[in-house]
Coordinates of C-alpha atoms in Angstrom, one line a residue:
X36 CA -18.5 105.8 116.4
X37 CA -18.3 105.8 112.8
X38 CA -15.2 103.7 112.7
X39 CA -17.3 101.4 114.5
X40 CA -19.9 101.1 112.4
X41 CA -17.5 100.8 109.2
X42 CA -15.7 98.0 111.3
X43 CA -19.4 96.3 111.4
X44 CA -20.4 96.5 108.1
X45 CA -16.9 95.0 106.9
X46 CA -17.7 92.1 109.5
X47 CA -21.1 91.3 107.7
X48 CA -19.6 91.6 104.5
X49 CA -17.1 89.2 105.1
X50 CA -19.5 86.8 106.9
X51 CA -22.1 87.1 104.4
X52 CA -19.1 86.4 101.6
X53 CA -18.2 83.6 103.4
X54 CA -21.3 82.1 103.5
X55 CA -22.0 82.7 100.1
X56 CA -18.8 81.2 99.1
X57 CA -19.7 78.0 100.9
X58 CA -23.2 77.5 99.5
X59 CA -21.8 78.1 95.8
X60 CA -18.9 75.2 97.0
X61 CA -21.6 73.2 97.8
X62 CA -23.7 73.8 95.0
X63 CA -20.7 73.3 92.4
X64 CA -19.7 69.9 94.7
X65 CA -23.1 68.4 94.0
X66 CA -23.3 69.6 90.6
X67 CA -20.4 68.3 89.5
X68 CA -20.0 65.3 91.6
X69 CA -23.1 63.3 89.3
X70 CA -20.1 63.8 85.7
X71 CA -17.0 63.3 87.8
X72 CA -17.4 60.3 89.2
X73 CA -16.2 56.7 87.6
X74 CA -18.3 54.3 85.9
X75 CA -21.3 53.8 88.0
X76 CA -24.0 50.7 87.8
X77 CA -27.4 51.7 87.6
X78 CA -30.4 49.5 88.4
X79 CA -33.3 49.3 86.8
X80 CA -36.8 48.0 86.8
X81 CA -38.3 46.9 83.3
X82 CA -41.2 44.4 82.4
X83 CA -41.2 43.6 86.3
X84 CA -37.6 42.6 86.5
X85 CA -34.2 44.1 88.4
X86 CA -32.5 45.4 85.5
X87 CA -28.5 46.8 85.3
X88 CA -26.5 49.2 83.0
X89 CA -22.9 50.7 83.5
X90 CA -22.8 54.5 82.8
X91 CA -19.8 56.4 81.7
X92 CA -20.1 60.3 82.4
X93 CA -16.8 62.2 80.9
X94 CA -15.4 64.8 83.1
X95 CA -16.6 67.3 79.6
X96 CA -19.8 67.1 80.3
X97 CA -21.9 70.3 80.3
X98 CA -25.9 69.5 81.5
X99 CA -26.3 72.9 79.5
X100 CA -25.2 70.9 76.0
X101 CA -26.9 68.1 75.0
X102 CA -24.1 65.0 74.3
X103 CA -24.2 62.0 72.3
X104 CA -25.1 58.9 74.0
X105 CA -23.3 55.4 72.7
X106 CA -24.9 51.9 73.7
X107 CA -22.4 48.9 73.8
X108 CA -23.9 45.6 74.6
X109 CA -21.3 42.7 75.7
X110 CA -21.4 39.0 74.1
X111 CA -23.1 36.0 75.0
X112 CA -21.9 34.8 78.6
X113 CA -20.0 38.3 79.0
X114 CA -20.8 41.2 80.7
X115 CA -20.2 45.4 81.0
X116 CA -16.6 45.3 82.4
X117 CA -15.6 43.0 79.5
X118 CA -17.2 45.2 77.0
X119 CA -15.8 48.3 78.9
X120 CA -12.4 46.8 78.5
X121 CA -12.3 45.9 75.2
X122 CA -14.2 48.1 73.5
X123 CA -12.4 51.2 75.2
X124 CA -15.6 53.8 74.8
X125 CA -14.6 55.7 77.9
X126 CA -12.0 56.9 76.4
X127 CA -13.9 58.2 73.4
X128 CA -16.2 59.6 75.8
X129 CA -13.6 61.5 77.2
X130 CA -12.3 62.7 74.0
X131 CA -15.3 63.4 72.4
X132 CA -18.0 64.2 75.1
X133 CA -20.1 61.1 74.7
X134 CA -21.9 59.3 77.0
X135 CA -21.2 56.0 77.2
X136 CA -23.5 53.0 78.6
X137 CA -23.0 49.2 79.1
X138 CA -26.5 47.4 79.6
X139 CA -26.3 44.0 81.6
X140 CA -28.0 40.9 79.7
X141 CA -30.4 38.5 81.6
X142 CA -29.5 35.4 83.0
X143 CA -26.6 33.4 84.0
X144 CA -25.0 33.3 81.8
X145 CA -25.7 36.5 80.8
X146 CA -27.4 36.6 76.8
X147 CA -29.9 39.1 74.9
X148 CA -33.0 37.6 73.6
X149 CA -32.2 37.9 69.5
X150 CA -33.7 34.9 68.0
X151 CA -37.0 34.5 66.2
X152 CA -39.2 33.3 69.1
X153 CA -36.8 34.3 71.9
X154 CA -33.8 32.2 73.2
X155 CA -34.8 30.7 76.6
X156 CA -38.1 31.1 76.0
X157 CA -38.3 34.6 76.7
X158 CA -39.4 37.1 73.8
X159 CA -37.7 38.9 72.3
X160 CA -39.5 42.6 73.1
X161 CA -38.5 41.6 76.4
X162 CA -34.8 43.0 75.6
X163 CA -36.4 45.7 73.6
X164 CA -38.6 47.4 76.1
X165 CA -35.4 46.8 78.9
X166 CA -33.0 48.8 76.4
X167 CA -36.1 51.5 75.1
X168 CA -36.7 51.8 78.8
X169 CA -32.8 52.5 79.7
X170 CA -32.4 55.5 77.2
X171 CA -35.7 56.9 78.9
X172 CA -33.7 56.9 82.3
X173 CA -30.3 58.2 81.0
X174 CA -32.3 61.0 79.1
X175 CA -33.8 62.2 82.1
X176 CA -30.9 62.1 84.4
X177 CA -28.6 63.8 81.5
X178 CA -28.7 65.8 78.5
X179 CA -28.7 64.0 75.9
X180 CA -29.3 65.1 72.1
X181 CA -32.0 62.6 70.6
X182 CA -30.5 62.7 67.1
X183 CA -27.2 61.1 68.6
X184 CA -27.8 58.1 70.0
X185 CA -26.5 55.0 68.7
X186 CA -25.7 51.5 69.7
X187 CA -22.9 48.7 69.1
X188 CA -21.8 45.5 70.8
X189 CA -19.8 42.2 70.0
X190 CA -21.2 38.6 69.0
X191 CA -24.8 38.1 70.2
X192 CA -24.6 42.2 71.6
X193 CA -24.0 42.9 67.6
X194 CA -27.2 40.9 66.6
X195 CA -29.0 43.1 69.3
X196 CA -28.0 46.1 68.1
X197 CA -29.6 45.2 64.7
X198 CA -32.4 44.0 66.4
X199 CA -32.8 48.0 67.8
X200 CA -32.4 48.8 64.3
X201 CA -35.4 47.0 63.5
X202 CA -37.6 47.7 66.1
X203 CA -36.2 51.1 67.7
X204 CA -35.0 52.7 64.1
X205 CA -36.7 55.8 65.3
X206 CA -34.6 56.4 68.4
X207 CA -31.6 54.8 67.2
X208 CA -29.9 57.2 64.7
X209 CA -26.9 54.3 63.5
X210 CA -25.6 50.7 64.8
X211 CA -22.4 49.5 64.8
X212 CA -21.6 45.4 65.3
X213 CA -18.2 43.1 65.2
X214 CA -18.5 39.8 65.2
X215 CA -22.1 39.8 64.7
X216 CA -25.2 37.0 65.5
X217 CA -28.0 37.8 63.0
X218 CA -29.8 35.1 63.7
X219 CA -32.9 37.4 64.2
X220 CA -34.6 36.8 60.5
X221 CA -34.5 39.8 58.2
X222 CA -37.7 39.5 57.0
X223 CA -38.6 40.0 60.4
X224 CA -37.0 43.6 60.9
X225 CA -40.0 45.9 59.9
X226 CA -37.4 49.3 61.1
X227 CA -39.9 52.4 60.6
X228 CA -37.0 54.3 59.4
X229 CA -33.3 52.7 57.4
X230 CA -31.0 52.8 59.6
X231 CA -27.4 53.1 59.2
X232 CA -25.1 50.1 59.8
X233 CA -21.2 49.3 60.3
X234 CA -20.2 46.0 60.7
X235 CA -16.6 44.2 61.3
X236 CA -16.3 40.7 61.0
X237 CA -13.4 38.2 60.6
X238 CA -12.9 35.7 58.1
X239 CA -11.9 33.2 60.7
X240 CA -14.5 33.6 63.5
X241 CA -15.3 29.9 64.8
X242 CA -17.8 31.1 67.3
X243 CA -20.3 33.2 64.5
X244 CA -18.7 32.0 61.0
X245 CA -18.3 34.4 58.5
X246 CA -19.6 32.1 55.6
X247 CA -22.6 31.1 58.0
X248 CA -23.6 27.8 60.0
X249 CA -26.5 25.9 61.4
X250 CA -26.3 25.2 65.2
X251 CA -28.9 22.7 65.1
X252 CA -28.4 22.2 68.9
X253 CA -29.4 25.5 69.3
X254 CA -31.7 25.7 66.4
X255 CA -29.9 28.9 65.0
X256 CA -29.1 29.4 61.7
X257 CA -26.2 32.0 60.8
X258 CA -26.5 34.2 57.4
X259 CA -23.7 34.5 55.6
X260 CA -22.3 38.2 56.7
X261 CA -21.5 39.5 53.4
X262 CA -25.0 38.0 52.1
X263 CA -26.6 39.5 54.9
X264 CA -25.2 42.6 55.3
X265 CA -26.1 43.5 51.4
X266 CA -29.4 42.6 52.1
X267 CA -29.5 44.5 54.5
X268 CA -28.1 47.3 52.3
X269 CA -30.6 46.3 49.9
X270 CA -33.6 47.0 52.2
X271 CA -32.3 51.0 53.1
X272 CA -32.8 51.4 49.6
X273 CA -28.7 52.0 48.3
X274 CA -28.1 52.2 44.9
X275 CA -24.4 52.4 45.3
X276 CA -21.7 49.8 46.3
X277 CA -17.9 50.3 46.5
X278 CA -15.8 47.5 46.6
X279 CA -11.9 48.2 48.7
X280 CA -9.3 45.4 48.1
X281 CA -7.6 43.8 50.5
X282 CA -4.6 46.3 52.2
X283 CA -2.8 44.1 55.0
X284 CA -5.6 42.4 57.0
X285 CA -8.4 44.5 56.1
X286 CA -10.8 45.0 52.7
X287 CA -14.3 46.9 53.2
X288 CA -17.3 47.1 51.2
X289 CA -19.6 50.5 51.0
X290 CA -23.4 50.6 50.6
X291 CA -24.3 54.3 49.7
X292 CA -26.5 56.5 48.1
X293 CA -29.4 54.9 50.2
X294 CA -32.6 56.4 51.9
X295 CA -32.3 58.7 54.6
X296 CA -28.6 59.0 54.3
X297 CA -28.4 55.3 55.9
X298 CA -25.1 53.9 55.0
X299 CA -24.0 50.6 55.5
X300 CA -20.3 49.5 55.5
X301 CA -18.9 45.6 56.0
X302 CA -15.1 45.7 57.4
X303 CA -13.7 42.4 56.8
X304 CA -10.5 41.1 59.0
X305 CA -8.7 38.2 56.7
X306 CA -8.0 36.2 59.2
X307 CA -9.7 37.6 62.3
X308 CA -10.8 35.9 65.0
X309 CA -14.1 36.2 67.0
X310 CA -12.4 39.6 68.7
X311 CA -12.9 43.6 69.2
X312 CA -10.3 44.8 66.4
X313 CA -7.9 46.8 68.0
X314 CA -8.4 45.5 71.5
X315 CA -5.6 44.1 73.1
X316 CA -4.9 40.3 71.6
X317 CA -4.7 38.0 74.8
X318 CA -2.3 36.2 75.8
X319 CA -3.7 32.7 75.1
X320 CA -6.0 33.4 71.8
X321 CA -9.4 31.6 72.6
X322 CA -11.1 33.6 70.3
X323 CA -8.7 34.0 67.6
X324 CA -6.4 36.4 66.1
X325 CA -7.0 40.0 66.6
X326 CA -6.0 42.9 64.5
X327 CA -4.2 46.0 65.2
X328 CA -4.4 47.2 62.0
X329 CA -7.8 49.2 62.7
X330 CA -9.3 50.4 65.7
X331 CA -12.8 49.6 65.5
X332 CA -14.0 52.0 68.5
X333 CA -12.7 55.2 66.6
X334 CA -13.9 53.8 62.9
X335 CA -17.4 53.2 64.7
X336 CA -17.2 56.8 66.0
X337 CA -15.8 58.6 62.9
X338 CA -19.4 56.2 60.9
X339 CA -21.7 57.5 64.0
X340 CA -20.5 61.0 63.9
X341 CA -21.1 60.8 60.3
X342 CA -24.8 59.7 61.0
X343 CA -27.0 61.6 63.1
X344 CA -30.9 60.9 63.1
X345 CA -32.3 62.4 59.8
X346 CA -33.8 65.3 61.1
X347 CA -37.6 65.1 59.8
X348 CA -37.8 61.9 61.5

């Protein structure tokens, strides 16, 4: 009888060990399924309209540890998987834990709204609002740390990423931009906070000039980059500026000592194209040349990590 009973017991141990191990398989199986997976698209509804964003989770991720999020908005007429490709963020974000998202721009072909009125006749806050609203939903499906989140693109994606600067200075803690449109006026950019800025731009870009240009088709006018991007120094304040001479392809000027710890470096490529530095050149080049002497993603990266929102913002 009592050998039995023993036998009985052990049976509904086992069974109820068994059963616990399934519901904890299951509950680790959904848990970890939402990081696992590959880039997904996301849709999104902002200012009444089907939005889209790639998202990036790294296999790292802990929902217990708030992570950085990075932003990378594609070029005029391009779209997530290029910027995916060529800017190669997932692979920081597996190395580093961050997450990393690639917002779809409106239209076809695909553009941000950057200019003073709005190109297309769309505003501008349009864009804004679609990208403020897209943090919103990644921060409450993840965890992300609100003094780490930053945003970079290419071409007309660069110019938006300054126009966050401007306009979402305090939820963006630094920007990052190659091959940069800032055809959104300067004067115009009332940031509440200065924000950090990196920029990378080559001497030979045909599509966004380095010395400037009027697109009168367009009505755009391009700044000069190195004019503009001391300006924009200028307005975070920075009493310091460090001049690097040309080394192979590359020379670099540094903005420092400025308010709030906000930075701002210029990377110039002597005879880069309208290209992601570091990507891998094509085999006809449309664009232009395109240097492997720097890696762009990581310098951003090393510049972002550098660059955390100030924390009595």
């Amino acid at each position: 009888m009592t050998k039995r009973k023993l036998t009985l017991a052990q049976e509904y141990l086992r069974d109820f060990c068994i059963l616990l191990a399934l519901a904890l398989s299951i509950f680790l199986f959904i848990k970890i399924k939402s990081w696992t997976a590959e880039t997904q698209t996301v849709k999104l509804t902002s200012s009444g309209e089907e939005r889209s964003y790639q998202i990036y989770v790294p296999k790292s991720y802990d929902p217990d540890t708030p992570a950085p999020l990075v932003i990378t908005l594609h070029g005029y007429t391009s779209n997530p998987a290029d910027a995916i490709y060529s800017s190669r963020w997932n692979t920081l974000a597996d190395e580093e834990g961050l997450i990393a998202v690639y917002p779809l721009g409106y239209g076809s072909p695909t553009y941000w709204h950057i200019s003073e009125y709005g190109y297309g006749g769309r505003s501008t806050q349009t864009e804004i609002q679609f990208l403020s609203d897209l943090i919103d939903r990644v921060e409450e499906n993840y965890n992300i740390d609100p003094a780490r989140i930053y945003v970079n693109g290419i071409s007309m994606g660069g110019g938006m990423s300054y126009v966050l600067a401007c306009t979402l200075s305090e939820r963006i803690a630094a920007v990052g931009s190659v091959s940069g449109a800032y055809n959104y006026p300067l004067n115009k950019c009332k940031a509440a906070k200065p924000v950090p800025f990196i920029a990378f731009h080559g001497t030979e870009d045909t599509a966004v000039p380095y010395d400037g240009a009027v697109i009168s088709e367009y009505n755009i006018t391009y700044p000069s980059v190195p004019v503009f991007i001391q300006a924009y120094a200028n307005q975070n304040q920075c009493s310091s500026t460090d001049e690097f001479p040309q080394e192979g392809e590359i020379s670099s000027t540094e903005y420092t000592h400025c308010a709030q710890n906000a930075d701002v470096i210029l990377y110039t490529i002597h005879g880069g194209g309208h290209t992601w530095p570091g990507d891998t050149p094509a085999a006809t080049p449309t664009w232009g040349y395109t240097t492997q002497q720097i890696d762009v993603t990581r310098l951003m990266w090393q510049f972002f990590e550098q660059h955390p929102l100030p924390v009595n913002n």
